[in-house]
PDB file of C-alpha atoms in Angstrom:
ATOM      1  CA  MET A   1       6.529  21.812 -41.883  1.00 66.00           C
ATOM      2  CA  THR A   2       4.301  23.074 -44.677  1.00 82.00           C
ATOM      3  CA  GLN A   3       3.925  26.711 -45.570  1.00 87.00           C
ATOM      4  CA  VAL A   4       0.294  27.752 -45.995  1.00 89.00           C
ATOM      5  CA  THR A   5      -1.579  30.945 -46.795  1.00 89.00           C
ATOM      6  CA  ALA A   6      -4.221  32.128 -44.349  1.00 90.00           C
ATOM      7  CA  ARG A   7      -6.978  34.375 -45.666  1.00 90.00           C
ATOM      8  CA  LEU A   8      -7.980  35.950 -42.374  1.00 89.00           C
ATOM      9  CA  TYR A   9      -6.972  36.163 -38.721  1.00 90.00           C
ATOM     10  CA  LYS A  10      -8.786  38.385 -36.227  1.00 90.00           C
ATOM     11  CA  GLN A  11      -7.600  39.333 -32.753  1.00 88.00           C
ATOM     12  CA  GLY A  12      -9.619  41.995 -30.953  1.00 87.00           C
ATOM     13  CA  ASP A  13     -10.069  44.921 -33.358  1.00 90.00           C
ATOM     14  CA  LYS A  14      -7.036  43.987 -35.523  1.00 90.00           C
ATOM     15  CA  VAL A  15      -7.373  41.924 -38.701  1.00 91.00           C
ATOM     16  CA  TRP A  16      -4.609  40.267 -40.743  1.00 90.00           C
ATOM     17  CA  ARG A  17      -5.373  39.108 -44.291  1.00 90.00           C
ATOM     18  CA  ASP A  18      -3.596  36.868 -46.807  1.00 90.00           C
ATOM     19  CA  PHE A  19      -0.402  36.066 -44.927  1.00 91.00           C
ATOM     20  CA  LYS A  20       1.932  33.076 -45.119  1.00 91.00           C
ATOM     21  CA  ALA A  21       2.809  30.934 -42.087  1.00 91.00           C
ATOM     22  CA  GLU A  22       4.141  27.476 -41.242  1.00 91.00           C
ATOM     23  CA  LEU A  23       1.610  24.745 -40.407  1.00 89.00           C
ATOM     24  CA  ILE A  24       2.488  23.207 -37.022  1.00 89.00           C
ATOM     25  CA  THR A  25      -0.518  21.113 -35.938  1.00 87.00           C
ATOM     26  CA  ARG A  26      -3.818  20.169 -37.506  1.00 87.00           C
ATOM     27  CA  TYR A  27      -7.041  19.667 -35.574  1.00 86.00           C
ATOM     28  CA  GLU A  28     -10.539  18.730 -36.686  1.00 83.00           C
ATOM     29  CA  ASN A  29     -11.647  22.299 -37.472  1.00 85.00           C
ATOM     30  CA  ALA A  30      -8.544  24.396 -36.793  1.00 88.00           C
ATOM     31  CA  ALA A  31      -4.784  24.530 -37.230  1.00 90.00           C
ATOM     32  CA  ILE A  32      -1.873  26.021 -35.305  1.00 92.00           C
ATOM     33  CA  LEU A  33       0.388  28.220 -37.417  1.00 93.00           C
ATOM     34  CA  ASP A  34       3.917  29.463 -36.696  1.00 94.00           C
ATOM     35  CA  ILE A  35       4.116  33.178 -37.569  1.00 92.00           C
ATOM     36  CA  SER A  36       7.787  33.713 -36.640  1.00 91.00           C
ATOM     37  CA  GLU A  37       8.789  34.045 -40.341  1.00 90.00           C
ATOM     38  CA  SER A  38       5.629  35.880 -41.439  1.00 88.00           C
ATOM     39  CA  GLU A  39       6.025  39.480 -42.603  1.00 88.00           C
ATOM     40  CA  ALA A  40       2.414  40.427 -41.887  1.00 89.00           C
ATOM     41  CA  PHE A  41       2.958  40.539 -38.123  1.00 90.00           C
ATOM     42  CA  SER A  42       5.210  43.029 -36.339  1.00 91.00           C
ATOM     43  CA  LYS A  43       7.875  41.954 -33.832  1.00 92.00           C
ATOM     44  CA  ILE A  44       5.709  43.034 -30.925  1.00 92.00           C
ATOM     45  CA  GLU A  45       2.677  41.129 -32.264  1.00 91.00           C
ATOM     46  CA  LYS A  46       4.794  37.999 -32.741  1.00 91.00           C
ATOM     47  CA  GLN A  47       5.957  38.264 -29.126  1.00 92.00           C
ATOM     48  CA  GLU A  48       2.383  38.791 -27.897  1.00 91.00           C
ATOM     49  CA  PHE A  49       1.170  35.705 -29.780  1.00 91.00           C
ATOM     50  CA  ASN A  50       4.297  33.730 -28.801  1.00 93.00           C
ATOM     51  CA  ASN A  51       4.922  33.124 -32.534  1.00 92.00           C
ATOM     52  CA  LEU A  52       1.835  30.849 -32.691  1.00 93.00           C
ATOM     53  CA  ILE A  53      -1.757  31.451 -33.716  1.00 93.00           C
ATOM     54  CA  VAL A  54      -4.792  29.205 -34.061  1.00 93.00           C
ATOM     55  CA  VAL A  55      -6.772  29.642 -37.285  1.00 92.00           C
ATOM     56  CA  SER A  56      -9.926  28.010 -38.598  1.00 90.00           C
ATOM     57  CA  LYS A  57      -9.336  25.464 -41.357  1.00 88.00           C
ATOM     58  CA  LYS A  58     -11.776  27.448 -43.498  1.00 87.00           C
ATOM     59  CA  ALA A  59      -9.375  30.401 -43.393  1.00 88.00           C
ATOM     60  CA  ILE A  60      -6.508  28.380 -44.908  1.00 88.00           C
ATOM     61  CA  VAL A  61      -6.164  28.488 -48.699  1.00 85.00           C
ATOM     62  CA  GLU A  62      -4.250  25.205 -49.228  1.00 78.00           C
ATOM     63  CA  LYS A  63      -6.918  22.646 -48.329  1.00 73.00           C
ATOM     64  CA  ARG A  64      -4.663  19.633 -48.962  1.00 69.00           C
ATOM     65  CA  ALA A  65      -2.164  20.871 -46.381  1.00 69.00           C
ATOM     66  CA  VAL A  66      -4.776  20.860 -43.611  1.00 69.00           C
ATOM     67  CA  ALA A  67      -6.496  17.691 -44.816  1.00 68.00           C
ATOM     68  CA  GLY A  68      -3.411  15.531 -44.266  1.00 55.00           C
ATOM     69  CA  ALA A  69       0.374  15.598 -44.304  1.00 46.00           C
ATOM     70  CA  ASP A  70       0.439  13.449 -47.413  1.00 45.00           C
ATOM     71  CA  ASN A  71      -2.119  12.712 -50.082  1.00 47.00           C
ATOM     72  CA  ARG A  72      -2.413   9.007 -49.302  1.00 48.00           C
ATOM     73  CA  ASP A  73      -5.409   9.598 -47.039  1.00 46.00           C
ATOM     74  CA  MET A  74      -7.268  11.311 -49.906  1.00 53.00           C
ATOM     75  CA  PRO A  75      -8.363   8.870 -52.654  1.00 58.00           C
ATOM     76  CA  SER A  76      -7.685  10.097 -56.157  1.00 66.00           C
ATOM     77  CA  VAL A  77     -10.481  10.984 -58.562  1.00 70.00           C
ATOM     78  CA  ALA A  78      -9.392   8.164 -60.888  1.00 71.00           C
ATOM     79  CA  LEU A  79      -9.637   5.625 -58.070  1.00 70.00           C
ATOM     80  CA  ILE A  80     -13.104   6.800 -57.057  1.00 73.00           C
ATOM     81  CA  SER A  81     -14.389   6.680 -60.648  1.00 75.00           C
ATOM     82  CA  SER A  82     -12.926   3.186 -61.193  1.00 74.00           C
ATOM     83  CA  ILE A  83     -14.615   1.941 -58.004  1.00 75.00           C
ATOM     84  CA  LYS A  84     -17.934   3.352 -59.216  1.00 75.00           C
ATOM     85  CA  ALA A  85     -17.433   1.663 -62.609  1.00 76.00           C
ATOM     86  CA  VAL A  86     -16.731  -1.703 -60.953  1.00 73.00           C
ATOM     87  CA  ASN A  87     -19.825  -1.313 -58.766  1.00 75.00           C
ATOM     88  CA  LYS A  88     -21.978  -0.575 -61.821  1.00 76.00           C
ATOM     89  CA  ARG A  89     -20.570  -3.609 -63.661  1.00 78.00           C
ATOM     90  CA  GLY A  90     -21.282  -5.805 -60.636  1.00 79.00           C
ATOM     91  CA  GLU A  91     -24.812  -4.447 -60.387  1.00 81.00           C
ATOM     92  CA  ALA A  92     -25.433  -5.115 -64.085  1.00 82.00           C
ATOM     93  CA  ASN A  93     -23.969  -8.609 -63.715  1.00 82.00           C
ATOM     94  CA  ARG A  94     -26.278  -9.404 -60.782  1.00 84.00           C
ATOM     95  CA  LYS A  95     -29.298  -8.166 -62.773  1.00 85.00           C
ATOM     96  CA  LYS A  96     -28.302 -10.387 -65.681  1.00 86.00           C
ATOM     97  CA  TYR A  97     -28.199 -13.503 -63.479  1.00 88.00           C
ATOM     98  CA  ALA A  98     -31.322 -12.775 -61.384  1.00 89.00           C
ATOM     99  CA  ALA A  99     -33.698 -14.715 -63.665  1.00 89.00           C
ATOM    100  CA  LYS A 100     -31.312 -17.691 -63.875  1.00 89.00           C
ATOM    101  CA  VAL A 101     -30.919 -17.783 -60.089  1.00 90.00           C
ATOM    102  CA  ALA A 102     -34.693 -17.634 -59.537  1.00 91.00           C
ATOM    103  CA  GLU A 103     -35.274 -20.483 -61.986  1.00 91.00           C
ATOM    104  CA  ALA A 104     -32.459 -22.632 -60.547  1.00 91.00           C
ATOM    105  CA  ALA A 105     -33.620 -21.965 -56.965  1.00 90.00           C
ATOM    106  CA  SER A 106     -37.096 -23.285 -57.760  1.00 89.00           C
ATOM    107  CA  LYS A 107     -35.655 -26.513 -59.269  1.00 90.00           C
ATOM    108  CA  SER A 108     -32.902 -27.205 -56.702  1.00 88.00           C
ATOM    109  CA  LYS A 109     -32.831 -28.523 -53.145  1.00 87.00           C
ATOM    110  CA  THR A 110     -29.503 -27.037 -52.000  1.00 87.00           C
ATOM    111  CA  LEU A 111     -27.657 -23.784 -52.420  1.00 87.00           C
ATOM    112  CA  THR A 112     -24.676 -25.597 -53.953  1.00 87.00           C
ATOM    113  CA  GLU A 113     -26.977 -27.107 -56.593  1.00 89.00           C
ATOM    114  CA  VAL A 114     -28.240 -23.611 -57.474  1.00 90.00           C
ATOM    115  CA  ALA A 115     -24.653 -22.396 -57.822  1.00 90.00           C
ATOM    116  CA  LYS A 116     -23.757 -25.338 -60.096  1.00 91.00           C
ATOM    117  CA  ARG A 117     -26.821 -24.806 -62.324  1.00 90.00           C
ATOM    118  CA  VAL A 118     -26.102 -21.104 -62.737  1.00 90.00           C
ATOM    119  CA  GLY A 119     -22.329 -21.582 -62.961  1.00 91.00           C
ATOM    120  CA  LYS A 120     -21.474 -18.978 -60.339  1.00 89.00           C
ATOM    121  CA  SER A 121     -20.165 -19.050 -56.773  1.00 89.00           C
ATOM    122  CA  ARG A 122     -22.379 -19.439 -53.720  1.00 89.00           C
ATOM    123  CA  PRO A 123     -21.610 -15.926 -52.368  1.00 89.00           C
ATOM    124  CA  PHE A 124     -22.582 -14.464 -55.749  1.00 88.00           C
ATOM    125  CA  ILE A 125     -25.839 -16.453 -55.727  1.00 90.00           C
ATOM    126  CA  GLN A 126     -26.557 -15.241 -52.190  1.00 90.00           C
ATOM    127  CA  ALA A 127     -25.854 -11.618 -53.185  1.00 88.00           C
ATOM    128  CA  VAL A 128     -28.221 -11.866 -56.162  1.00 89.00           C
ATOM    129  CA  ALA A 129     -30.895 -13.530 -54.034  1.00 90.00           C
ATOM    130  CA  LYS A 130     -30.606 -10.869 -51.352  1.00 88.00           C
ATOM    131  CA  GLU A 131     -30.699  -7.967 -53.829  1.00 87.00           C
ATOM    132  CA  PHE A 132     -33.683  -9.297 -55.800  1.00 88.00           C
ATOM    133  CA  GLN A 133     -35.408 -11.024 -52.845  1.00 89.00           C
ATOM    134  CA  ILE A 134     -35.244 -14.510 -54.336  1.00 89.00           C
ATOM    135  CA  LYS A 135     -36.015 -17.380 -51.949  1.00 88.00           C
ATOM    136  CA  LEU A 136     -33.143 -19.860 -51.929  1.00 88.00           C
ATOM    137  CA  PRO A 137     -33.363 -23.505 -50.804  1.00 85.00           C
ATOM    138  CA  SER A 138     -33.076 -23.856 -47.031  1.00 76.00           C
ATOM    139  CA  ARG A 139     -30.695 -26.825 -47.274  1.00 67.00           C
ATOM    140  CA  ASN A 140     -26.975 -26.488 -47.841  1.00 60.00           C
ATOM    141  CA  ASN A 141     -25.233 -29.718 -48.919  1.00 55.00           C
ATOM    142  CA  GLY A 142     -27.457 -31.855 -46.720  1.00 53.00           C
ATOM    143  CA  ARG A 143     -27.184 -29.616 -43.619  1.00 55.00           C
ATOM    144  CA  GLU A 144     -29.876 -27.152 -42.612  1.00 52.00           C
ATOM    145  CA  GLU A 145     -28.995 -23.474 -43.009  1.00 52.00           C
ATOM    146  CA  ILE A 146     -28.836 -21.419 -39.832  1.00 53.00           C
ATOM    147  CA  ALA A 147     -32.096 -19.504 -39.576  1.00 49.00           C
ATOM    148  CA  SER A 148     -30.393 -16.164 -38.925  1.00 44.00           C
ATOM    149  CA  ARG A 149     -28.656 -16.070 -42.322  1.00 49.00           C
TER     150      ARG A 149
END
């Protein structure tokens, strides 16, 4: 498995600091470490602990090792920033079209007509209307909209 460094382990009145051990199992707030190769523990202590100890995740220095076996479950900083940039662009785009959607909604009888006048898709029109509380026509291509939508 992965070798990690533990800052602190306390058992009774004994304290071990800054020792290396193998990561065996991860839990929500703790991890099981194999101390059989660790030099910090004596042979007798290793036998007493059965070569395994349970340590708090806070006591482990390598946070990525206890967060997941691989880094795929942790999104990269670049990915997070690009998602935020896309969200901001989408927000700005919806603001830009809010006035057009409001004007088209007042002149149209159906949602499809509003979408054609604005030149955008129906889901986009609905998103803009929801965000800026614009009342859309209650008819959709000749059929009544379901009241719950």
